[in-house]
Structures are given as structure tokens and as C-alpha cells.
PDB file of C-alpha atoms in Angstrom:
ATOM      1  CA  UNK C   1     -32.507 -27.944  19.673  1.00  0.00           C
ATOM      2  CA  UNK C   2     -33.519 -26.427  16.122  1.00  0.00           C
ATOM      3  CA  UNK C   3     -31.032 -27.255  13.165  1.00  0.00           C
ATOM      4  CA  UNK C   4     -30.321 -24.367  11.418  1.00  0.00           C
ATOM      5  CA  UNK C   5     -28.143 -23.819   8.285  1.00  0.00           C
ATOM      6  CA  UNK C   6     -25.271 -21.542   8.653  1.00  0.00           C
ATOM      7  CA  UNK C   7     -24.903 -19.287   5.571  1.00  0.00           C
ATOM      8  CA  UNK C   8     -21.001 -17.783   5.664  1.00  0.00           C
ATOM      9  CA  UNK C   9     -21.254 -13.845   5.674  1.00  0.00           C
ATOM     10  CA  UNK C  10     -22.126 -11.701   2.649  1.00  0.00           C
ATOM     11  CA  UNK C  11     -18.770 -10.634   0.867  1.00  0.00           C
ATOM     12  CA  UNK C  12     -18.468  -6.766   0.946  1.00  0.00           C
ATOM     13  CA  UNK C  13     -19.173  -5.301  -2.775  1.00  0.00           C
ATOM     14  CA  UNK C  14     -16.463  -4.071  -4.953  1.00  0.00           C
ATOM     15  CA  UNK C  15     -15.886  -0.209  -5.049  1.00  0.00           C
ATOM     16  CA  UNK C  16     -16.383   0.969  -9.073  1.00  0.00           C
ATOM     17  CA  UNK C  17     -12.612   2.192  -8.627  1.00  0.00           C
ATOM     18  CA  UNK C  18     -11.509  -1.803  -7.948  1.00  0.00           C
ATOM     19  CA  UNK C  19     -13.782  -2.854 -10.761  1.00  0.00           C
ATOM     20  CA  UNK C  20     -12.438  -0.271 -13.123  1.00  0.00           C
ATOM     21  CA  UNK C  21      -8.933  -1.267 -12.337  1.00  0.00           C
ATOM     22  CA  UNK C  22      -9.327  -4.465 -13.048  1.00  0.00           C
ATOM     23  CA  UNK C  23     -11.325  -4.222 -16.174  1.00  0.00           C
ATOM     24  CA  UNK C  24      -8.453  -1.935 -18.050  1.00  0.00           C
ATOM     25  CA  UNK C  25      -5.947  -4.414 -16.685  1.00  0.00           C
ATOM     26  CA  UNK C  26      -8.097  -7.453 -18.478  1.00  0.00           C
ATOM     27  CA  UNK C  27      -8.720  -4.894 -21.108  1.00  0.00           C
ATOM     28  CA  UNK C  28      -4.675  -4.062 -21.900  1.00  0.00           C
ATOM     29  CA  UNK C  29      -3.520  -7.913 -21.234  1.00  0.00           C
ATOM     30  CA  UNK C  30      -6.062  -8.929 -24.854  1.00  0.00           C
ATOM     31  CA  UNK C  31      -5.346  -5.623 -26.514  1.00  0.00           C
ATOM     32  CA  UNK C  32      -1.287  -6.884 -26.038  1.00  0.00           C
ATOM     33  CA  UNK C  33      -2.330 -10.358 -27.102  1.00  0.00           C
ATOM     34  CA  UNK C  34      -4.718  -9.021 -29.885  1.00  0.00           C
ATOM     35  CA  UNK C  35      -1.587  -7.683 -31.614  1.00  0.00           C
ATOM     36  CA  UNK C  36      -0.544 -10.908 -33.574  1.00  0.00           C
ATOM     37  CA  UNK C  37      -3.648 -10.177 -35.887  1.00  0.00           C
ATOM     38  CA  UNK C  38      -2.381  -7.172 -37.016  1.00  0.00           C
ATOM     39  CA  UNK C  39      -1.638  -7.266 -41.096  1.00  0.00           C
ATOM     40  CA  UNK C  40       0.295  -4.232 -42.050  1.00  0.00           C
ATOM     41  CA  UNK C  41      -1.355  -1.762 -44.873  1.00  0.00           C
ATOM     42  CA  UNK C  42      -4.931  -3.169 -44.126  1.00  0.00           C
ATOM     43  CA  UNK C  43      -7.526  -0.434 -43.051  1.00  0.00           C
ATOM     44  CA  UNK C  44      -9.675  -2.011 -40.709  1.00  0.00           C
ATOM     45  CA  UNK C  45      -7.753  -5.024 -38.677  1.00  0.00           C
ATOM     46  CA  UNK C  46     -10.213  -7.832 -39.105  1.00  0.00           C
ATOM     47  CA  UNK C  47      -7.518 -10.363 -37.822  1.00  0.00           C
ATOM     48  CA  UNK C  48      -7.001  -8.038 -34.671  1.00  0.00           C
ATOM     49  CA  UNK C  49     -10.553  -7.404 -33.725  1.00  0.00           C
ATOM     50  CA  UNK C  50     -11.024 -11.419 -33.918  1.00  0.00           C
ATOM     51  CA  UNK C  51      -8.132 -12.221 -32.243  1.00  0.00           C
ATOM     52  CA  UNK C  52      -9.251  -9.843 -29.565  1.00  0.00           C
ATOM     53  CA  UNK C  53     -12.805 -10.744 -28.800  1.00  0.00           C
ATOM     54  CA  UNK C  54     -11.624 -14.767 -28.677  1.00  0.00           C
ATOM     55  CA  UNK C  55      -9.392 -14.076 -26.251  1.00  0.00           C
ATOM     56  CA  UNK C  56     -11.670 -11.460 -24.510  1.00  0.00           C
ATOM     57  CA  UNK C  57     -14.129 -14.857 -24.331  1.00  0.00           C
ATOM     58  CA  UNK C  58     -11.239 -17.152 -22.801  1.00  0.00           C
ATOM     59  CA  UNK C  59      -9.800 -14.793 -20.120  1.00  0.00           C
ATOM     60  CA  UNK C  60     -13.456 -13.095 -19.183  1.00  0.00           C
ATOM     61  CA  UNK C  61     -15.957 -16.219 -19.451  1.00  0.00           C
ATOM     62  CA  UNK C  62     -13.739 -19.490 -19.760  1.00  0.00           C
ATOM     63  CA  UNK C  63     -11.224 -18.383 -16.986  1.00  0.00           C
ATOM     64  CA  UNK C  64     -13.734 -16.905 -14.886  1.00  0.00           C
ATOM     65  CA  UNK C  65     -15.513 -20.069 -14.905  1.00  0.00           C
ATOM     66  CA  UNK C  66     -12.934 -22.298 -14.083  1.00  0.00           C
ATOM     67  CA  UNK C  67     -10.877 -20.382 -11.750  1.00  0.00           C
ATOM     68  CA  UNK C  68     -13.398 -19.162  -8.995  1.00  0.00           C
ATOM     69  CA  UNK C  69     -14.548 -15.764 -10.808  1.00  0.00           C
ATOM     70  CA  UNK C  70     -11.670 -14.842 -11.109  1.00  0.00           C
ATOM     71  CA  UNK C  71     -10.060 -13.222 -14.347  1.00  0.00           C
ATOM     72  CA  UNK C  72      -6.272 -11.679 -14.186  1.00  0.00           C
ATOM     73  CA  UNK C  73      -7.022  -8.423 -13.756  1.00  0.00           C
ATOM     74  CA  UNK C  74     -10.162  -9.319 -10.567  1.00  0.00           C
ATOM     75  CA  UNK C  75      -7.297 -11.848  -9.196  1.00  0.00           C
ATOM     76  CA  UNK C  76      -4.821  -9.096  -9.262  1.00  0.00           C
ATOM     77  CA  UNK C  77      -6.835  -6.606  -7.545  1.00  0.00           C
ATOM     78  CA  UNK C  78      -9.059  -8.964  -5.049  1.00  0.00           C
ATOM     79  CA  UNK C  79     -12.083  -8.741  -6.412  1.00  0.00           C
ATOM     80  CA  UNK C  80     -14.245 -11.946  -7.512  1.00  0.00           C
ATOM     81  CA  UNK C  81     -17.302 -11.977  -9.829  1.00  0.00           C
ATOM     82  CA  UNK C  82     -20.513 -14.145  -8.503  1.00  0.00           C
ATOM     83  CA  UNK C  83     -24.154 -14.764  -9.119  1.00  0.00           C
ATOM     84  CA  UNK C  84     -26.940 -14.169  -7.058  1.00  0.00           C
ATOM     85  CA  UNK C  85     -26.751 -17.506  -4.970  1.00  0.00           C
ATOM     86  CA  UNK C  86     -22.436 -16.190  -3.891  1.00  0.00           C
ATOM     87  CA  UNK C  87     -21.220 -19.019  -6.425  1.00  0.00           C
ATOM     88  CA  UNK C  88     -19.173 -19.018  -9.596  1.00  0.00           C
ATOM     89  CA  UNK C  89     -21.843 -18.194 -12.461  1.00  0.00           C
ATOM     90  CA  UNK C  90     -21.987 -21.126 -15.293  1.00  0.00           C
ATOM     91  CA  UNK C  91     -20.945 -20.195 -18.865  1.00  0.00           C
ATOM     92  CA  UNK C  92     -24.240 -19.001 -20.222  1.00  0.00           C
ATOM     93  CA  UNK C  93     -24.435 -16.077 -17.639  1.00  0.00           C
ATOM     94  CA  UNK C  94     -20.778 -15.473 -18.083  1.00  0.00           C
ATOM     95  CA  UNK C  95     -21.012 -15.317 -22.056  1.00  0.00           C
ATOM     96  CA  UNK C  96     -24.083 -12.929 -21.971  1.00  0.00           C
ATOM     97  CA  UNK C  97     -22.655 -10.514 -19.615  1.00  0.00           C
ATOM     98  CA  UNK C  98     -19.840 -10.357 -21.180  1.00  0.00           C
ATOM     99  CA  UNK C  99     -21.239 -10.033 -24.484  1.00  0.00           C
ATOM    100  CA  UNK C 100     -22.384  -6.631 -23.332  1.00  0.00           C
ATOM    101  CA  UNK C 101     -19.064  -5.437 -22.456  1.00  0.00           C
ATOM    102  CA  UNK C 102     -17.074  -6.990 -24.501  1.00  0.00           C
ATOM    103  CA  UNK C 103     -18.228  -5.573 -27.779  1.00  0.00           C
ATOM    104  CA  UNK C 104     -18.159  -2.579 -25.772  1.00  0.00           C
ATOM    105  CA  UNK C 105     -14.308  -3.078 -25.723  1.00  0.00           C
ATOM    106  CA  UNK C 106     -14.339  -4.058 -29.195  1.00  0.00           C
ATOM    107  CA  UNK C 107     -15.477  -0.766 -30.444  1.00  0.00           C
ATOM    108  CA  UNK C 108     -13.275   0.974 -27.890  1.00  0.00           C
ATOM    109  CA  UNK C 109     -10.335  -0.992 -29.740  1.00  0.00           C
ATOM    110  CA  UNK C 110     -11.370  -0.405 -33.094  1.00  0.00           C
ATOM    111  CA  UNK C 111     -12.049   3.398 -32.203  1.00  0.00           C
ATOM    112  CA  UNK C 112      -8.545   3.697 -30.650  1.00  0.00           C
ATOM    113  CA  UNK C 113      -6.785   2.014 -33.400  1.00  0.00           C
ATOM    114  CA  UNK C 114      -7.889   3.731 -36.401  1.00  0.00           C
ATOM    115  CA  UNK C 115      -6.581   7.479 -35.085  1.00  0.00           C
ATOM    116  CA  UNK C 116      -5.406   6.819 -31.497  1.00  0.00           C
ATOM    117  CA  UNK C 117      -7.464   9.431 -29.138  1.00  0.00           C
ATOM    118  CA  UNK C 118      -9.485  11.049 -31.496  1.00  0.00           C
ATOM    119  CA  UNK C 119     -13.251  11.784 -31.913  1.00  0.00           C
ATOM    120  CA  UNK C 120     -13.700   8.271 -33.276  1.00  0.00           C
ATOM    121  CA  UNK C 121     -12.061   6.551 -30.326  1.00  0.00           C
ATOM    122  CA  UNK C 122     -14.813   9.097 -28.350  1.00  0.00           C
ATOM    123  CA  UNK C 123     -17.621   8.132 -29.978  1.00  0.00           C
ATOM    124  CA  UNK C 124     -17.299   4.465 -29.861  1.00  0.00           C
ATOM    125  CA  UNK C 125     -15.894   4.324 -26.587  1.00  0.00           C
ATOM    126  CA  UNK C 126     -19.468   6.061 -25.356  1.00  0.00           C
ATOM    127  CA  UNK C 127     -21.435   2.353 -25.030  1.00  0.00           C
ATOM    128  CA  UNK C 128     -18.333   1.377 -22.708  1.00  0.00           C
ATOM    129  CA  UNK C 129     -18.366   4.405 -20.316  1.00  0.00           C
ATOM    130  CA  UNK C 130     -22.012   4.420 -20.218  1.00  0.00           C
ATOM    131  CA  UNK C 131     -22.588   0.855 -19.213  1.00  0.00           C
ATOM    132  CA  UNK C 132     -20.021   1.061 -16.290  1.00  0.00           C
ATOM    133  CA  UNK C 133     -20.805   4.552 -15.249  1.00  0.00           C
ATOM    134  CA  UNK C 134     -23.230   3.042 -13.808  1.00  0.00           C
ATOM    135  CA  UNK C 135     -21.738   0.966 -11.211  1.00  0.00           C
ATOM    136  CA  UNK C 136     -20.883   4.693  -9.544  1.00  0.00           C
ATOM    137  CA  UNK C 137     -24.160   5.777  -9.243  1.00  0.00           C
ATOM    138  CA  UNK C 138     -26.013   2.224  -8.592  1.00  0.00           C
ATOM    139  CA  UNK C 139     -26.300   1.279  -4.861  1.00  0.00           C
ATOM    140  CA  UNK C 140     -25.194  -2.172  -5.431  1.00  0.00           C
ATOM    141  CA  UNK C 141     -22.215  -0.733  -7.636  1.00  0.00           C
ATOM    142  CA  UNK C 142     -24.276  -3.180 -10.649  1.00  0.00           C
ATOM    143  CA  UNK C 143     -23.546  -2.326 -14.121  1.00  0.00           C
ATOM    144  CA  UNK C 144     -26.191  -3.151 -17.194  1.00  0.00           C
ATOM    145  CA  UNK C 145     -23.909  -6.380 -17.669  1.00  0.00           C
ATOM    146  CA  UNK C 146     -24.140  -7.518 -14.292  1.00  0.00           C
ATOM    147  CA  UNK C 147     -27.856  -7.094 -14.738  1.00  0.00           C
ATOM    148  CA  UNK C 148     -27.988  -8.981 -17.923  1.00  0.00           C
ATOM    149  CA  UNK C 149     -25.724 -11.990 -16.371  1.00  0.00           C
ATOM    150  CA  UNK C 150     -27.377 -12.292 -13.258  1.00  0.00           C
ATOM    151  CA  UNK C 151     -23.827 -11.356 -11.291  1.00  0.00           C
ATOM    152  CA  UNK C 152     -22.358  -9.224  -8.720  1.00  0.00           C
ATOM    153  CA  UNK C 153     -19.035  -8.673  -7.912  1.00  0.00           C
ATOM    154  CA  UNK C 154     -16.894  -8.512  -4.647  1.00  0.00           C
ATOM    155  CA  UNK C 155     -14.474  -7.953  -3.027  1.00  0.00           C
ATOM    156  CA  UNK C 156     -12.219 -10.979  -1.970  1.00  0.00           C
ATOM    157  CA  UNK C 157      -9.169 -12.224  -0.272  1.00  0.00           C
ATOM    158  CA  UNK C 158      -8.247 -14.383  -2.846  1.00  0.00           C
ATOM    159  CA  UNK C 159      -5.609 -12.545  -5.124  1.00  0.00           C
ATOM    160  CA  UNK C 160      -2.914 -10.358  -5.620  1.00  0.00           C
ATOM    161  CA  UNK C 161      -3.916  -6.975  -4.054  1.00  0.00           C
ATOM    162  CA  UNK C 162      -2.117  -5.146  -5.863  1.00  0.00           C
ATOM    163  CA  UNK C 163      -3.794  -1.701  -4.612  1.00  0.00           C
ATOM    164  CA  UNK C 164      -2.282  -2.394  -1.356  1.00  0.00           C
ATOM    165  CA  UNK C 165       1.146  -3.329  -2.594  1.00  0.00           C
ATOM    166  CA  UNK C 166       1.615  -0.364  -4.567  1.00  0.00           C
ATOM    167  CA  UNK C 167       0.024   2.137  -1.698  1.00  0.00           C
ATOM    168  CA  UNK C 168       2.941   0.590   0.976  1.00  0.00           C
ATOM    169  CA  UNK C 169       5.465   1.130  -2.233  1.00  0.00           C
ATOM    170  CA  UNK C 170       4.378   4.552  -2.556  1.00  0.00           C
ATOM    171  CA  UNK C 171       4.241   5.209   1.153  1.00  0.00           C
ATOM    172  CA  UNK C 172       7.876   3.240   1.263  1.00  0.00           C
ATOM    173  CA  UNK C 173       9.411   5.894  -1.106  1.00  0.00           C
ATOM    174  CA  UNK C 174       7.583   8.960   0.292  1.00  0.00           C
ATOM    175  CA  UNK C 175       9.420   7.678   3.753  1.00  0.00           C
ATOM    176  CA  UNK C 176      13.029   7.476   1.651  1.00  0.00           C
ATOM    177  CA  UNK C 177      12.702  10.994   0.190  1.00  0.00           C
ATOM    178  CA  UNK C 178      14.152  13.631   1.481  1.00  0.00           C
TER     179      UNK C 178
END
């Protein structure tokens, strides 16, 4: 009889729509917390933008790390970041991919605070929506920070799934109308 090692099956990948969801809920959870560094009259909120990319670090590398690859927004919508080998990646691959997009954020924040929705908040927005564009048009739904950090992510059962929750709401009330 030949030992053999039995690998558990290959998680599905996460569809750029789950990814996306769960990146603007990250995204709006720091923005809300970045608002304590806000000093009133001051052009360019210094105390904001470093309040912001700390706790962009602590939710998206240090909670990641220690709570299975999951941040809040890939817990609340089932979805779980990994390396190549299906485990959690250390803090070095963590910080470098997230380097990527989170000074992507950064200048998506500091573009959408100085006019709100305005050609500034376009233009420095652009590194953002170019680096995960491409996890619609990659087969393996990999954005350039994935590639940088060695990582993958997928889709879980470990969460909230909140995508389901609010499709039986929605289905729920469509039922009650009239």
C-alpha cells in the first residue's frame, strides 16, 4: 500500500465583484476612522492621511495576519487572502502588497478630500482603478499587488456573507410588495 499525502481541495477564486466589495468596505471603515486627524482650516490633512495609512497597515497586514487572511471587509463578504502554498502569508508579503494598494487609497483619499468628486479625485484615483482592473481581465482574477505579495485570494466559508444576506433581504421584500 503506497502512502500518499492528501492535499484538501483548491479553494474556488474570488470573483473581482467580491474583491471589490470588500476592498471599499475596508476602504470606508479607515476613511471613518481616519477622521480624528482632521485639523480644521489646514489645506492638506497631514494628521488624516497618517492616521489613515496606520490604520490601513493594522486592519490590511496586522489583522490579516493574525486572523486567517481575513480583514473586515474579506470576513464580511467570504473571501480570504492566501499565498501560493493556501496558507496565511507572513507580514513581509502582507506589508508589500499592501504597500501597492494602499498608497493607492491614500491618493484616492487625498484626491477626494480636497474637492470631493472632482478632476483631482480622477486623476489620483487612476493608480487605484488601474491596479485592480486588472483582476477582471486576469484569468486568475490577480491584481499587480497580489503579484508583488506573492497572494491569491478566495473565496471562503469563513465569514459573514453578506452578499447572500442582502440578496434573500431583497428577494424577502420583492415577495412583500405588492
Amino acid at each position: 500500500m503506497a502512502l500518499s499525502r492528501q492535499y484538501p481541495p483548491s479553494l474556488p477564486l474570488a470573483q473581482p465583484w467580491r474583491r471589490a466589495i470588500a476592498t471599499t468596505i475596508d476602504f470606508i471603515l479607515i476613511w471613518l476612522t481616519s477622521v480624528v486627524g482632521i485639523r480644521p482650516g489646514a489645506a492638506i490633512q497631514w494628521g488624516q492621511l497618517f492616521v489613515f495609512a496606520l490604520v490601513w497597515w493594522l486592519l490590511r497586514v496586522a489583522m490579516v495576519n493574525r486572523n486567517k487572511g481575513q480583514s473586515p471587509g474579506h470576513w464580511l463578504m467570504n473571501v480570504r487572502l492566501l499565498d501560493q502554498r493556501q496558507r496565511t502569508p507572513d507580514l513581509l508579503s502582507l506589508s508589500k502588497r499592501e504597500l501597492v494598494i494602499g498608497v493607492g487609497a491614500l491618493l484616492a483619499l487625498a484626491g477626494l478630500e480636497s474637492q470631493g468628486p472632482s478632476m483631482a479625485f480622477m486623476i489620483l484615483a487612476l493608480p487605484l482603478a488601474v491596479d485592480c482592473s486588472l483582476a477582471w481581465i486576469d484569468e486568475e482574477h490577480r491584481t499587480l499587488h497580489d503579484r508583488l505579495g506573492g497572494t491569491k485570494v478566495y473565496r471562503c466559508r469563513r465569514g459573514f456573507a453578506l452578499d447572500r444576506k442582502l440578496i434573500e433581504l431583497v428577494s424577502k421584500i420583492r415577495k412583500d410588495l405588492p
